[in-house]
PDB file of C-alpha atoms and ligand atoms in Angstrom:
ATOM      1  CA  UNK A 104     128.431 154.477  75.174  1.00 48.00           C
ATOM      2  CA  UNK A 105     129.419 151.123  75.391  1.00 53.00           C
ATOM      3  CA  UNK A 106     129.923 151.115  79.076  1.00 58.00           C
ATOM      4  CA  UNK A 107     126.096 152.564  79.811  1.00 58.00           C
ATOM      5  CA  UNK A 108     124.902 149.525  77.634  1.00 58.00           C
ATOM      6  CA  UNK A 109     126.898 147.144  79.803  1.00 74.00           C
ATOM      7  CA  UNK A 110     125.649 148.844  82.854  1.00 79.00           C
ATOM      8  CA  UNK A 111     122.231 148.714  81.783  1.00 80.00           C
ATOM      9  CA  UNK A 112     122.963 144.686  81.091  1.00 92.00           C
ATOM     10  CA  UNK A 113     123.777 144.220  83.999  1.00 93.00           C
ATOM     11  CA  UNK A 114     120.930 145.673  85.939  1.00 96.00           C
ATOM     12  CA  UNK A 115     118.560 143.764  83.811  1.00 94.00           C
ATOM     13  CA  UNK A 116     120.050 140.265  84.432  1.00 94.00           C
ATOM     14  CA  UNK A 117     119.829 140.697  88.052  1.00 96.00           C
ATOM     15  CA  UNK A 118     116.690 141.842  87.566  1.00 95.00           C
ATOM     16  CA  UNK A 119     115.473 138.906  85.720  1.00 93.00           C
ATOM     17  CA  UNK A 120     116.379 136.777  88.672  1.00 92.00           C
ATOM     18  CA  UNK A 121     113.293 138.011  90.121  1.00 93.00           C
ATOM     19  CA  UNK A 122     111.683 138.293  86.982  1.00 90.00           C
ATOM     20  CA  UNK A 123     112.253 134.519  86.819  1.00 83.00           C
ATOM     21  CA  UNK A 124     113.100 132.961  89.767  1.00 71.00           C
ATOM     22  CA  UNK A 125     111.392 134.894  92.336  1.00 70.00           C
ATOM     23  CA  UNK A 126     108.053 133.496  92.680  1.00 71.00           C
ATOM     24  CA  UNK A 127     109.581 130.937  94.756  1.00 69.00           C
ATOM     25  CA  UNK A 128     108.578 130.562  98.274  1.00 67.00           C
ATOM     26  CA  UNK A 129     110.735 132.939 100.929  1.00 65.00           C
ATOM     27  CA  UNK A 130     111.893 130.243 102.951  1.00 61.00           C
ATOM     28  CA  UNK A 131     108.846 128.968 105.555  1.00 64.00           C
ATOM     29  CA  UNK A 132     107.072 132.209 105.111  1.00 66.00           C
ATOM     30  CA  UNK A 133     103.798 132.682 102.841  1.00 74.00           C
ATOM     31  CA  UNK A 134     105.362 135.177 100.617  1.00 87.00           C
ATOM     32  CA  UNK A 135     107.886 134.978  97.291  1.00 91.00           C
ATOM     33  CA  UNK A 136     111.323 135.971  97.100  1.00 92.00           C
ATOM     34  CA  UNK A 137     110.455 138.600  94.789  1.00 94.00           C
ATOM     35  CA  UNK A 138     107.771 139.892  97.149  1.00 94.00           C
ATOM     36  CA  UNK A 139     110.298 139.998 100.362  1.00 94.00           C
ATOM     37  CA  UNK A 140     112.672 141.891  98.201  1.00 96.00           C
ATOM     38  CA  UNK A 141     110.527 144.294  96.864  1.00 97.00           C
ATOM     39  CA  UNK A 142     108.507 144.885 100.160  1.00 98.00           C
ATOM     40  CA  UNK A 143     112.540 145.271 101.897  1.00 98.00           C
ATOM     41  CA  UNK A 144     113.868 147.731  99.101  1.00 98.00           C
ATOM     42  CA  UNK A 145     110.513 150.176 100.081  1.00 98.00           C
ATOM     43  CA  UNK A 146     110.858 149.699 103.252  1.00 98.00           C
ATOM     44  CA  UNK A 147     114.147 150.936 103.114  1.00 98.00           C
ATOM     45  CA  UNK A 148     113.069 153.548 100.526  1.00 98.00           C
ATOM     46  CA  UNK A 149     110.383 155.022 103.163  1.00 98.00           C
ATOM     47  CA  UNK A 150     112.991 155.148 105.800  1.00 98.00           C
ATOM     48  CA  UNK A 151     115.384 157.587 103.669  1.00 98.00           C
ATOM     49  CA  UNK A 152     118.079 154.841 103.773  1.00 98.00           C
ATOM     50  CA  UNK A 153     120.414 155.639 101.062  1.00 98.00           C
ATOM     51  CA  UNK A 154     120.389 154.243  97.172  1.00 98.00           C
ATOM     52  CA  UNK A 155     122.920 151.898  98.146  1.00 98.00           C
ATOM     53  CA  UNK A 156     121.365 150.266 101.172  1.00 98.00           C
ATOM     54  CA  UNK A 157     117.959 150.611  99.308  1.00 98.00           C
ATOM     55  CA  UNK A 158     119.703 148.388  95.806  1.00 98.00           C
ATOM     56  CA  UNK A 159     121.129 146.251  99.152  1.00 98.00           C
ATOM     57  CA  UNK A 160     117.920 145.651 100.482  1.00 98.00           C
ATOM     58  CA  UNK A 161     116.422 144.610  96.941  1.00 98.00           C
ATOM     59  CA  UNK A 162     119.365 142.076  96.029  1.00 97.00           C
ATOM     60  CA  UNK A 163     120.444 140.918 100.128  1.00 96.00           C
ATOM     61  CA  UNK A 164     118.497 137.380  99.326  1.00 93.00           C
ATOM     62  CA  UNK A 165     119.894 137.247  95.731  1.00 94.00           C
ATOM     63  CA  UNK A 166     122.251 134.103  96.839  1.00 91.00           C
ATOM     64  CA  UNK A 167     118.601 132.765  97.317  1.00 87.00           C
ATOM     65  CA  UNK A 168     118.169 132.714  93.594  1.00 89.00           C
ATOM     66  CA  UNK A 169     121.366 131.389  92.502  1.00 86.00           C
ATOM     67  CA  UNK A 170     122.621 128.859  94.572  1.00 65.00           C
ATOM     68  CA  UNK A 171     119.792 126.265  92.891  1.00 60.00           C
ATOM     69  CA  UNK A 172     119.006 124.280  96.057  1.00 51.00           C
ATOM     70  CA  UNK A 173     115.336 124.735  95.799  1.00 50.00           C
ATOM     71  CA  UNK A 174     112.901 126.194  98.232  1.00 48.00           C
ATOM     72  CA  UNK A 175     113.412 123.203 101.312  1.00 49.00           C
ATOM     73  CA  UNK A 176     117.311 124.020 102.498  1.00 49.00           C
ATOM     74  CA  UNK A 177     116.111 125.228 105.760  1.00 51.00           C
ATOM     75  CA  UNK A 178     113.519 122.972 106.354  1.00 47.00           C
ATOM     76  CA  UNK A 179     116.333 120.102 105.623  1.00 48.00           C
ATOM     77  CA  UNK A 180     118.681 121.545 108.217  1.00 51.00           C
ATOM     78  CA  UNK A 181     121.443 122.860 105.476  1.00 53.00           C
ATOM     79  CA  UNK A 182     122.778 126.768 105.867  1.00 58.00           C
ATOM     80  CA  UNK A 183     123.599 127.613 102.146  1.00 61.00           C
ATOM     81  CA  UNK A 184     125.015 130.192 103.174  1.00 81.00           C
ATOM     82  CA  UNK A 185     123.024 132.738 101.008  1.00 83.00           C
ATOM     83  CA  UNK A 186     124.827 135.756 102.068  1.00 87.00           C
ATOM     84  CA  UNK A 187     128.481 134.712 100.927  1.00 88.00           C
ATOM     85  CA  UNK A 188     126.640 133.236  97.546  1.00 89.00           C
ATOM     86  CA  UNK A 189     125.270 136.188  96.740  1.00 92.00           C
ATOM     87  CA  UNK A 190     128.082 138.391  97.980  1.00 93.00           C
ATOM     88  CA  UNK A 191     130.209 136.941  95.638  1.00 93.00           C
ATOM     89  CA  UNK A 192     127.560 137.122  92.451  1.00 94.00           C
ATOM     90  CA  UNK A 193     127.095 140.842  93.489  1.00 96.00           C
ATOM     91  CA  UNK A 194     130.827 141.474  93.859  1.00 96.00           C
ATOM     92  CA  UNK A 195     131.563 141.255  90.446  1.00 95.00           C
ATOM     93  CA  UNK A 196     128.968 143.750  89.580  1.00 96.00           C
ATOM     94  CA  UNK A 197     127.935 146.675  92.328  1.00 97.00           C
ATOM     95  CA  UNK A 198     130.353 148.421  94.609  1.00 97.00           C
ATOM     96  CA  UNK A 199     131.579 147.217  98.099  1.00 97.00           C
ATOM     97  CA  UNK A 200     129.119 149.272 100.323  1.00 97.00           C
ATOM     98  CA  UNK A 201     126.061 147.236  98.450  1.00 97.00           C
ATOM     99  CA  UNK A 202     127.872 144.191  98.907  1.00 97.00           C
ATOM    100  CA  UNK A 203     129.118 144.501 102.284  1.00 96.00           C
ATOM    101  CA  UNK A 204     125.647 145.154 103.438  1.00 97.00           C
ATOM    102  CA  UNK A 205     124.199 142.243 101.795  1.00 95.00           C
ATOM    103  CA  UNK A 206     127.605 139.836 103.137  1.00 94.00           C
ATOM    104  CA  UNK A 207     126.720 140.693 106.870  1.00 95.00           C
ATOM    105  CA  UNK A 208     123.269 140.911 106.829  1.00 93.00           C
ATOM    106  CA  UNK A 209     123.396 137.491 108.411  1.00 90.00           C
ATOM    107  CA  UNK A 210     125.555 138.177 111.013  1.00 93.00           C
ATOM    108  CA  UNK A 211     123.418 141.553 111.584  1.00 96.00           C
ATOM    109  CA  UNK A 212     120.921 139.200 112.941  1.00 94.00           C
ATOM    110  CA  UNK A 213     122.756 137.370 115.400  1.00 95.00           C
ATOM    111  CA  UNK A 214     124.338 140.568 116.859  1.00 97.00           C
ATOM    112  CA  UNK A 215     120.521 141.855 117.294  1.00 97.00           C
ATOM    113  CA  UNK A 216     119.228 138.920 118.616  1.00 95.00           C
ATOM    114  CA  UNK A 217     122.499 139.301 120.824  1.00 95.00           C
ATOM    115  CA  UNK A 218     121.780 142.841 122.005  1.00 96.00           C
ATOM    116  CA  UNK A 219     118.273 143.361 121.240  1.00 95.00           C
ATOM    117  CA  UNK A 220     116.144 141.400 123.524  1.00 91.00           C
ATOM    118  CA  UNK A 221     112.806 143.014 121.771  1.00 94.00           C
ATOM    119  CA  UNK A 222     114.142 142.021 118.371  1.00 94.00           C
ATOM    120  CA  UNK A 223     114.811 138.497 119.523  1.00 89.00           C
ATOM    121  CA  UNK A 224     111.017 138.043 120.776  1.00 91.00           C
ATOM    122  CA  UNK A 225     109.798 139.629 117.378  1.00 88.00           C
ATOM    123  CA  UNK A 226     111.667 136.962 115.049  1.00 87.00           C
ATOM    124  CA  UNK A 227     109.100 134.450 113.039  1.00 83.00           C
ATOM    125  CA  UNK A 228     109.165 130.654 113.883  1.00 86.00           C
ATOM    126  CA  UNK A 229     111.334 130.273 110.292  1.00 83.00           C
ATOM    127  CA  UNK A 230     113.925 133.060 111.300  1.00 84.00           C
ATOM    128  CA  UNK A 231     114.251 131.466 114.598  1.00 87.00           C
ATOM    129  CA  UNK A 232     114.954 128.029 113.575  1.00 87.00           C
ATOM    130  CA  UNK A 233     117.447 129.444 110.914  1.00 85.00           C
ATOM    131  CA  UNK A 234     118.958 131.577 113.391  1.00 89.00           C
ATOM    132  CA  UNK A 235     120.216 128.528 115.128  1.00 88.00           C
ATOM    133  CA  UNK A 236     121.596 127.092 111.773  1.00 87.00           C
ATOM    134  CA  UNK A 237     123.544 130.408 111.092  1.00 86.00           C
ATOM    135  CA  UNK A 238     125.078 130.019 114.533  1.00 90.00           C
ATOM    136  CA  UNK A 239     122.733 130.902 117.168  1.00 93.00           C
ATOM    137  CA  UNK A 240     122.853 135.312 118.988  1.00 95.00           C
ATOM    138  CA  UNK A 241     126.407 136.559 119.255  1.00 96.00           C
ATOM    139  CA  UNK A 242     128.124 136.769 122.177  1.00 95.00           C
ATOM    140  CA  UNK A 243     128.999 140.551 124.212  1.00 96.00           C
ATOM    141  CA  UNK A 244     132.625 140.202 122.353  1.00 97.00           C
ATOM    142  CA  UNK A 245     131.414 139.343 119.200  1.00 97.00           C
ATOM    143  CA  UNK A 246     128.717 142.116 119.052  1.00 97.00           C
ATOM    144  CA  UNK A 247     131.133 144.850 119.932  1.00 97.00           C
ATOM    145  CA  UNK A 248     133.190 143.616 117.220  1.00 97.00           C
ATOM    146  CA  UNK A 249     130.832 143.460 114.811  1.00 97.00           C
ATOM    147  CA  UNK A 250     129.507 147.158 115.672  1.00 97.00           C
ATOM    148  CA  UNK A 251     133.016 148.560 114.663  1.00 97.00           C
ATOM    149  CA  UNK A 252     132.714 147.160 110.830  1.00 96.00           C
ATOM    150  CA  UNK A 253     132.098 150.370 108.683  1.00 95.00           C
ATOM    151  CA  UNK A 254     129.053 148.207 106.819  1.00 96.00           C
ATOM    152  CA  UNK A 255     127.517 147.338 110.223  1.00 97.00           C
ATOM    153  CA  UNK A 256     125.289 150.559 110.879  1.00 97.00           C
ATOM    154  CA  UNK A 257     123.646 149.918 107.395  1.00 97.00           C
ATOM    155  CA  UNK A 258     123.460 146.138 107.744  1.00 97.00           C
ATOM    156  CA  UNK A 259     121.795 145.800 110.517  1.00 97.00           C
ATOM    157  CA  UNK A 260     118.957 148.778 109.534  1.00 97.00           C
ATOM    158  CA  UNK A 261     118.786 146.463 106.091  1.00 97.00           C
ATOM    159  CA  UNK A 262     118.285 143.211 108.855  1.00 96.00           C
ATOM    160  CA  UNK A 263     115.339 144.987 110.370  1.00 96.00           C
ATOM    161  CA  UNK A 264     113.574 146.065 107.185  1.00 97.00           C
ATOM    162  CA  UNK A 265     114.120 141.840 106.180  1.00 94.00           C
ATOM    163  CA  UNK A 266     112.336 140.776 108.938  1.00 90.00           C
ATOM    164  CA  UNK A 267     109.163 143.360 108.413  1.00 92.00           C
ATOM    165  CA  UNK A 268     109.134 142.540 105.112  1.00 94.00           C
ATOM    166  CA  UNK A 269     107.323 139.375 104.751  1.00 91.00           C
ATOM    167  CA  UNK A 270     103.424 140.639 104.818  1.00 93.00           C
ATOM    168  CA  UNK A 271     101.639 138.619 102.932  1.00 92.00           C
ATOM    169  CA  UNK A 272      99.581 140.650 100.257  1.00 91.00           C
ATOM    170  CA  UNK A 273     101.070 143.833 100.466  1.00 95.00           C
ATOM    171  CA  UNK A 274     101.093 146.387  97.190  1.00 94.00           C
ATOM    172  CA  UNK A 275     104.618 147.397  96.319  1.00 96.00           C
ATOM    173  CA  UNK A 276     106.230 149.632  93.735  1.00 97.00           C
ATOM    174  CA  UNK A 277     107.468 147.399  90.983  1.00 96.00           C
ATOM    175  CA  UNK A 278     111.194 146.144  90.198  1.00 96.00           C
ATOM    176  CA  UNK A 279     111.628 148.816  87.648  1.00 96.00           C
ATOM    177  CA  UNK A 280     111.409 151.282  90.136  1.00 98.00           C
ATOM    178  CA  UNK A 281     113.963 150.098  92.659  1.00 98.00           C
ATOM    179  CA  UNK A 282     116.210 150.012  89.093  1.00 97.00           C
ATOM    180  CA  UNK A 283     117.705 153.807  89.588  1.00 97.00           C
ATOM    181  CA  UNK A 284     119.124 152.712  93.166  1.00 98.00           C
ATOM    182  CA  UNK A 285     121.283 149.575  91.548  1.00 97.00           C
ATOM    183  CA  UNK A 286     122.195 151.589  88.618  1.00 96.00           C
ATOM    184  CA  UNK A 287     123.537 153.719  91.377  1.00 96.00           C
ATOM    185  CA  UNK A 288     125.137 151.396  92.922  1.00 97.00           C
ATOM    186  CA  UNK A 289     127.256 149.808  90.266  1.00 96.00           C
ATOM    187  CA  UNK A 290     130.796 149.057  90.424  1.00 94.00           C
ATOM    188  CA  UNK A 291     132.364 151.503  88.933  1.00 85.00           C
TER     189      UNK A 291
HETATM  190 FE1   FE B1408     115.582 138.252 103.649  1.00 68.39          FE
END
């Protein structure tokens, strides 16, 4: 009993980062942080991705909404390094195949920017110019590596929902609906 109350705690207080935080800007792009989430989580809900990669795709930005530095890091030229900040927040609360998809969904950019030359040409001016701040496409060695990580496959499908996720306007299901995939991907 006690352990489905603390699991459905849990759910609701990363919920309420949205709830509460998310109407602030996604970084250079006309949307909020609660919109790109929810518009990434149905993306990845439409594609049949599993409920862990779908709960991934809702939280990968959570470091967004914790690490307090206001909406103008990027524009100032400082990686916060989002994806280790909220890998760690997550960590303590969802298992490792929601987390590792949310650590590397930075690095699942530059290996498609590395190995994708369509991706690269699709990015927006704000993904470009953080791009470079994250460190720029990854090298032939670097991708290959990165390809062999069990979480890759589903971090990089999570990377490409991200990016297509950022229309301004669009109707969404609500944050209560994406709630079954995260209470499915709790650590157990
Ligand atoms: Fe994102």
């Amino acid at each position: 009993m006690s352990e489905i109350v603390n699991h459905k705690h849990t759910v609701d207080e990363v919920l309420d980062l949205y709830r509460k935080g998310g109407d602030e800007q996604y970084f250079g792009e006309a949307i909020s942080q609660t919109e790109h989430a929810l518009q990434s989580a149905w993306l990845a809900e439409k594609a049949g991705a599993s409920p862990v990669i779908i709960g991934a795709a809702l939280l990968h930005d959570v470091g967004h909404l914790l690490h307090g530095m206001g909406e103008d890091i990027a524009e100032e030229d400082i990686d916060a390094k989002h994806e280790a900040v909220g890998a760690a927040y997550l960590a303590q609360r969802f298992n490792t195949e929601l987390v590792a998809a949310v650590s590397l969904h930075v690095l699942a950019k530059r290996y498609l920017v590395g190995t994708d030359p369509s991706y690269a040409a699709n990015l927006s001016p704000a993904s470009v110019h953080s791009l470079e701040l994250q460190g720029g496409p990854m090298g032939a060695e670097e991708a290959a590596e990165f390809a062999k990580k069990k979480a890759a496959t589903g971090a990089v499908a999570l990377r490409r929902w991200d990016d297509e996720a950022k229309v301004v306007g669009l109707k969404t299901p609500s944050l209560d609906h994406f709630r079954p995939y995260l209470e499915a991907s709790l650590r157990r």
